Short mmCIF file of C-alpha atoms in Angstrom, two decimals:
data_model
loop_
_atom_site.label_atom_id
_atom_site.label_comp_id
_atom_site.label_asym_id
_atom_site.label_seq_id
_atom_site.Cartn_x
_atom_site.Cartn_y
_atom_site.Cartn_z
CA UNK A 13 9.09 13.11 -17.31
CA UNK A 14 8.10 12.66 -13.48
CA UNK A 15 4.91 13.53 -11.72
CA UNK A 16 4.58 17.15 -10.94
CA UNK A 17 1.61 19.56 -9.72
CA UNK A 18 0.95 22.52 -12.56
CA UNK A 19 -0.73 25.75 -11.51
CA UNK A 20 -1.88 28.45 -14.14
CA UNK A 21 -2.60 31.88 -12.54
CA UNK A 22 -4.12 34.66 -14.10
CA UNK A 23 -2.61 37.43 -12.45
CA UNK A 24 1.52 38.29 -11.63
CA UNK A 25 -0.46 38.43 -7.79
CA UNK A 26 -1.86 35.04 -7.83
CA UNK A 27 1.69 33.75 -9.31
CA UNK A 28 4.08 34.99 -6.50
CA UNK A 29 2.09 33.72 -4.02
CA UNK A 30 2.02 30.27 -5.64
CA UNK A 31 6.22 30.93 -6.37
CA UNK A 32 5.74 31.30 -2.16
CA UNK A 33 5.47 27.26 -2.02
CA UNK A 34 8.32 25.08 -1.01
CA UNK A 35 9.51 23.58 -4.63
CA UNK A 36 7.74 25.46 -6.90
CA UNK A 37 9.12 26.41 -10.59
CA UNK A 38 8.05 29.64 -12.67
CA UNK A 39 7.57 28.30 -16.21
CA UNK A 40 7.85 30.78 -19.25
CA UNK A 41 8.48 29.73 -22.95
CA UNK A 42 10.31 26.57 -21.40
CA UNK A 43 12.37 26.18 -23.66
CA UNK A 44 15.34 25.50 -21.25
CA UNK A 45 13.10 24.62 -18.07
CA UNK A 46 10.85 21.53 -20.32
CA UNK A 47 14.58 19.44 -21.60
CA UNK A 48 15.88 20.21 -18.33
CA UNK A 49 13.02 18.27 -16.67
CA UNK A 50 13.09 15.79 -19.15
CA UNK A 51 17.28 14.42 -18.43
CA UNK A 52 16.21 14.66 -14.59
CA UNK A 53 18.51 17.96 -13.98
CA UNK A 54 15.85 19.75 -11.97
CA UNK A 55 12.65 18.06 -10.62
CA UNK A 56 10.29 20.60 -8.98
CA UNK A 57 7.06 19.61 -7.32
CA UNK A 58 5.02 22.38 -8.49
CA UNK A 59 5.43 24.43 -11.47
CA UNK A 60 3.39 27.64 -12.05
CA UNK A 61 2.90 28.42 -15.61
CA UNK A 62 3.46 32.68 -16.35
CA UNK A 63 1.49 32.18 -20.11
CA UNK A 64 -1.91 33.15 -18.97
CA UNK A 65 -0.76 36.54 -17.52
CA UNK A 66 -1.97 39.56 -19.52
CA UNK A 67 -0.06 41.84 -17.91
CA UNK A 68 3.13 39.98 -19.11
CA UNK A 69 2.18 40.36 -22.93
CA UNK A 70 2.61 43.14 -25.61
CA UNK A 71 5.17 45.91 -26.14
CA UNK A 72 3.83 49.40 -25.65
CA UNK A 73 6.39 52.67 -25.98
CA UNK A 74 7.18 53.94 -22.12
CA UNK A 75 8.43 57.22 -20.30
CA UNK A 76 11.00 59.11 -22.30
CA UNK A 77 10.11 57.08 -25.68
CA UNK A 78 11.63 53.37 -23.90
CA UNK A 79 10.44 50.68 -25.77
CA UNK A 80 8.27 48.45 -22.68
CA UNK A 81 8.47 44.68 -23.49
CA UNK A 82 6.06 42.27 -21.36
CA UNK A 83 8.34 39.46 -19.92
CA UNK A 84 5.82 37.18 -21.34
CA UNK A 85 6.02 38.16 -24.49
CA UNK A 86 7.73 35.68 -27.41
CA UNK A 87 10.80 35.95 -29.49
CA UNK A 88 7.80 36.17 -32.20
CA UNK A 89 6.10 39.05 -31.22
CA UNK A 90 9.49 41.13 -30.29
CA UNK A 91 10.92 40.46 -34.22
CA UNK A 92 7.57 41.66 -35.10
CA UNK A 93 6.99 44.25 -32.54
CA UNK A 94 9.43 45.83 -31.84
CA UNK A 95 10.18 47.96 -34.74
CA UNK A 96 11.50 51.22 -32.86
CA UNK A 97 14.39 49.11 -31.85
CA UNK A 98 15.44 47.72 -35.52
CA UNK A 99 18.46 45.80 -34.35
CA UNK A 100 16.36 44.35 -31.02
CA UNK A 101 13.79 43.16 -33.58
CA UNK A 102 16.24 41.17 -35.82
CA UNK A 103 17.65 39.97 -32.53
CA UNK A 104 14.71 38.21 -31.92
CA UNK A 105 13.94 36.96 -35.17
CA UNK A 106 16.86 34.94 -35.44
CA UNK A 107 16.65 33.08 -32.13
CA UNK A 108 16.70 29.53 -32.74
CA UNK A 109 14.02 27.92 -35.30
CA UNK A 110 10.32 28.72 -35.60
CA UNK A 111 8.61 26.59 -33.24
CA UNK A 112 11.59 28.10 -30.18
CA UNK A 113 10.19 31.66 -31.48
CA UNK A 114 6.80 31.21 -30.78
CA UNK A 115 7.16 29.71 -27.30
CA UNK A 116 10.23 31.16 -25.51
CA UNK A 117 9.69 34.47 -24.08
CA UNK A 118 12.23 37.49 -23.06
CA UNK A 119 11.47 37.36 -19.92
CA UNK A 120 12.65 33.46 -19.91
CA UNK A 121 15.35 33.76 -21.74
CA UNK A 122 16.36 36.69 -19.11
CA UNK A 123 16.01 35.25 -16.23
CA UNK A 124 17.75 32.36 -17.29
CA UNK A 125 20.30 33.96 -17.83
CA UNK A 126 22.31 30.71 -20.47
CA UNK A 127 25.42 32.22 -21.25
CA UNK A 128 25.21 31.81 -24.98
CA UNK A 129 21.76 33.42 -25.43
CA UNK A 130 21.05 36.78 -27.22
CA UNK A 131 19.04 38.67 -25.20
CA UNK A 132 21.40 38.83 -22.49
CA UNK A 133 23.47 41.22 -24.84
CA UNK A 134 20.99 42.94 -25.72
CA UNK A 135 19.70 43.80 -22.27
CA UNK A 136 22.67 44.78 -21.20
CA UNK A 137 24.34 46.56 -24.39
CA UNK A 138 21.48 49.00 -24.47
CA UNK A 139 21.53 49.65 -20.56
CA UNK A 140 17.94 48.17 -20.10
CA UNK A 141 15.73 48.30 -16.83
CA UNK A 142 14.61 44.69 -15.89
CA UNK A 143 11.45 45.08 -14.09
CA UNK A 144 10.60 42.75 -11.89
CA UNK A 145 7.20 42.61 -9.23
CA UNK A 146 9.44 44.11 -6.89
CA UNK A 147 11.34 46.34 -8.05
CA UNK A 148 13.31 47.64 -11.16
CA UNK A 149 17.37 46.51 -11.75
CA UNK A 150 19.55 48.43 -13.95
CA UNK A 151 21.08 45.72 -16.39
CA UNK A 152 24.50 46.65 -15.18
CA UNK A 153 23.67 45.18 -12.09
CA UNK A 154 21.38 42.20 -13.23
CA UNK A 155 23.67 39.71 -14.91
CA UNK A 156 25.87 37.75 -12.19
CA UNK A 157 27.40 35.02 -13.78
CA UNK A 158 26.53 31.84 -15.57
CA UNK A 159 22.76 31.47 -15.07
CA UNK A 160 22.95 33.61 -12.14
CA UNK A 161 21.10 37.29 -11.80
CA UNK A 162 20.10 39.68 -9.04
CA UNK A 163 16.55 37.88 -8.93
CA UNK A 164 15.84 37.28 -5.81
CA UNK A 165 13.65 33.56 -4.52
CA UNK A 166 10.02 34.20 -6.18
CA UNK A 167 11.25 37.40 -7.47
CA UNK A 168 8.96 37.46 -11.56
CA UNK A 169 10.02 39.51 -14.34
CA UNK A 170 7.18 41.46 -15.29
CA UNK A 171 8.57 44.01 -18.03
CA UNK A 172 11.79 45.12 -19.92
CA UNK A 173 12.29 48.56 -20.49
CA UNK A 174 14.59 49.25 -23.60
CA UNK A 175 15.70 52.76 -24.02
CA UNK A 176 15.92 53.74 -27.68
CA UNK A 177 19.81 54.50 -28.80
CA UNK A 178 20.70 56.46 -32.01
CA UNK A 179 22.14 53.31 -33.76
CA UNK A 180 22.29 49.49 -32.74
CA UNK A 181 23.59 46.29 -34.37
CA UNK A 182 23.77 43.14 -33.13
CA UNK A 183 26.18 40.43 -34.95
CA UNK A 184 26.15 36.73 -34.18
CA UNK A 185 28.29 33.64 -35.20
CA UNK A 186 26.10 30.54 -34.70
CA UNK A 187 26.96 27.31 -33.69
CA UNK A 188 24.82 25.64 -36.42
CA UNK A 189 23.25 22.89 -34.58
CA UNK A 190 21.47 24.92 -31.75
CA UNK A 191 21.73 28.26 -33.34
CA UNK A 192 22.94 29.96 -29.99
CA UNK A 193 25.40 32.18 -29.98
CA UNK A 194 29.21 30.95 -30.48
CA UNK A 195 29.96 34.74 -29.83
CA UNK A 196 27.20 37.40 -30.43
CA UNK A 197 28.05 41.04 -30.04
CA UNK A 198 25.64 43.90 -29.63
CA UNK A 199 26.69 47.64 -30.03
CA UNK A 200 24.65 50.14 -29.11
CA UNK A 201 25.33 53.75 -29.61
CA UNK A 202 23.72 56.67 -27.32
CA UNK A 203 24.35 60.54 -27.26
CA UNK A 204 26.37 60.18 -24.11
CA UNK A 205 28.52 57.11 -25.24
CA UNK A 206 29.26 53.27 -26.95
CA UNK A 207 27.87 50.14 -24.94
CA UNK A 208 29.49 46.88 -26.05
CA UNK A 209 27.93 43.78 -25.05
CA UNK A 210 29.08 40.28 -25.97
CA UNK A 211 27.39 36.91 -24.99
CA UNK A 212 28.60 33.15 -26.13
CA UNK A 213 32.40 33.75 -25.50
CA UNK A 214 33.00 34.22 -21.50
CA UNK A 215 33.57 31.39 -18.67
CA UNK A 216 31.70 34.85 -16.51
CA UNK A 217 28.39 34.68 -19.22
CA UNK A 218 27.81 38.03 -20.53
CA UNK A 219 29.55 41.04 -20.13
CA UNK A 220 30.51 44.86 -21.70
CA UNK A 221 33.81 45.29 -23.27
CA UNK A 222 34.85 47.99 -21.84
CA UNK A 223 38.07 48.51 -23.85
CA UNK A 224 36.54 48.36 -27.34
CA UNK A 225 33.17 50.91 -25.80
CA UNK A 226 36.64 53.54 -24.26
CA UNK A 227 38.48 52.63 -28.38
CA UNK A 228 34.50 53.86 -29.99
CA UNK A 229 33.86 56.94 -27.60
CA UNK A 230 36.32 58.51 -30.43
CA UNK A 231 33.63 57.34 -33.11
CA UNK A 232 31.91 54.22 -34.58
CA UNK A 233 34.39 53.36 -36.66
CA UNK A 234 35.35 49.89 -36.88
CA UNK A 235 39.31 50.67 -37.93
CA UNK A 236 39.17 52.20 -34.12
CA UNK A 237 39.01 49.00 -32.86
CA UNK A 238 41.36 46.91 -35.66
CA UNK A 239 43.19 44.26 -34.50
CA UNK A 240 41.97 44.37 -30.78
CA UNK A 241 40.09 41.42 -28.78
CA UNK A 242 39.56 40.97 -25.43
CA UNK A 243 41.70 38.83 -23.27
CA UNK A 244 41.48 35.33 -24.34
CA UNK A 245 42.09 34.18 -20.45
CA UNK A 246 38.32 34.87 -19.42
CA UNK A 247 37.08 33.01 -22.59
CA UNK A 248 35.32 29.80 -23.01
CA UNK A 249 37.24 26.40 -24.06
CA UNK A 250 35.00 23.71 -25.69
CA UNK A 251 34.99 21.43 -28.47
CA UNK A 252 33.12 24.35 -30.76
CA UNK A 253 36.18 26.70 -30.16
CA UNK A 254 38.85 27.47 -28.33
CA UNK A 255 40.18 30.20 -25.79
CA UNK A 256 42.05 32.11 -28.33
CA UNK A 257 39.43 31.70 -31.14
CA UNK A 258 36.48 33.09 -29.85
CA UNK A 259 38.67 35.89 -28.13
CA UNK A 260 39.48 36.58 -31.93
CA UNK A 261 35.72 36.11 -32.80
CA UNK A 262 34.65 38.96 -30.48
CA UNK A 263 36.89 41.29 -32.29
CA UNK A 264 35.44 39.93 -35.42
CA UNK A 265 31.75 40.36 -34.39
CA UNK A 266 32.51 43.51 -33.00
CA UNK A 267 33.74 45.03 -36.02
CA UNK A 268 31.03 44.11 -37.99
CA UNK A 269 28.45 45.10 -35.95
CA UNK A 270 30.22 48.70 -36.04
CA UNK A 271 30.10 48.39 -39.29
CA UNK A 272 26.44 47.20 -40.28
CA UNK A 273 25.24 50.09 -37.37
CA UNK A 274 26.88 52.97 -39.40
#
């Protein structure tokens, strides 16, 4: 590590103005923020812990029955929270190992945006509200690429609001060592339609699937989507998989997450 100043606020006030300094570095969970410091990638002056926030904690049910999840609450608390949203809950509670549960947060992992992570699809399979100290971002328009979102310099996460579909699944196919997401698909069905997210499989991070949510508007039936995958062009290469296989994966994933939803 390298010398650095830390700053603990106590309220999401007090942290954007410290955010307001030249060099300074929101820290959540950190569990991507801490190794990247570590191999010398980033090397902020100033980082300004979110932990001791209280307004950034707890899940609490919202307008029109959404599910409200603190940014600063961890993967933990959301598998054991968040039991209006089943297939949100079992998200969470397969996210890395034990310690990574009880330290990285939603809000982190959000922001961050890492193009194999979970939340990601789940944020924008259900059509979540990212809510933010300035404003609040329809998921649709949140996500902007590989570690990239609509957040804006100093811009904090405060809340993310979840609205509660008939039936969800989320399916994932590990890479074993890290336990992110080789391809991880979330379905999400609502009276008014299918959402279709996948994460882990594109070179754009994550995004809907628009041709397999227009195949399940007929139903969810996984034989509506049999044999179909998504065009292997926009998918990651790497020595875990290729192009073509996790193309195939996604149709895979997205099957069985029909399936297990029904």
């Amino acid at each position: 590590m390298y010398s650095f100043d830390f700053e603990k606020p106590s309220t999401i006030a007090d942290a954007v103005a410290a955010l307001a300094d030249d060099d300074a570095q929101a820290l959540a969970g950190g569990q991507t923020l801490i190794p990247t410091l570590k191999q010398r990638l980033a090397s902020p002056e100033k980082l300004i812990s979110l932990t001791g926030i209280p307004e950034l904690q707890g899940i609490c049910t919202g307008d029109n029955g959404a599910l409200c999840i603190g940014a600063g609450t961890t993967h933990a608390d959301v598998a054991a929270g968040a039991g209006a949203f089943p297939a949100l809950a079992a998200l969470a509670g397969n996210i890395g190992d034990p310690a990574v549960r009880s330290r990285g947060t939603i809000g982190g992992s959000v922001a961050n945006n890492d193009p194999s992570a979970c939340y990601p699809a789940a944020v924008l399979g259900a059509g979540a509200t990212v809510v933010t100290n300035a404003r609040e971002i329809a998921a649709d328009d949140f996500f902007d690429g590989l570690f990239e979102t609509a957040l804006e310099e100093g811009e904090i996460i405060t809340e993310v609001r979840f609205p509660i579909p008939e039936v969800a699944n989320y399916q994932k196919f590990e890479q074993p060592a890290s336990r992110f997401a080789l391809v991880g698909v979330f379905v999400v069905k609502f009276a008014d339609g299918v959402r279709v997210a996948v994460t882990g499989a594109s070179e754009e991070g994550v995004f809907r699937w628009r041709e397999a949510e227009n195949a399940l508007s007929n139903g969810m039936d996984a034989a509506l989507i049999e044999g179909m995958s998504p065009n292997a062009d926009d998918m990651i290469t790497d020595l875990h998989g290729s192009a073509a296989y996790r193309a195939h994966l996604v149709g895979v994933m997205t099957r069985r997450a029909v399936a297990a939803a029904n």
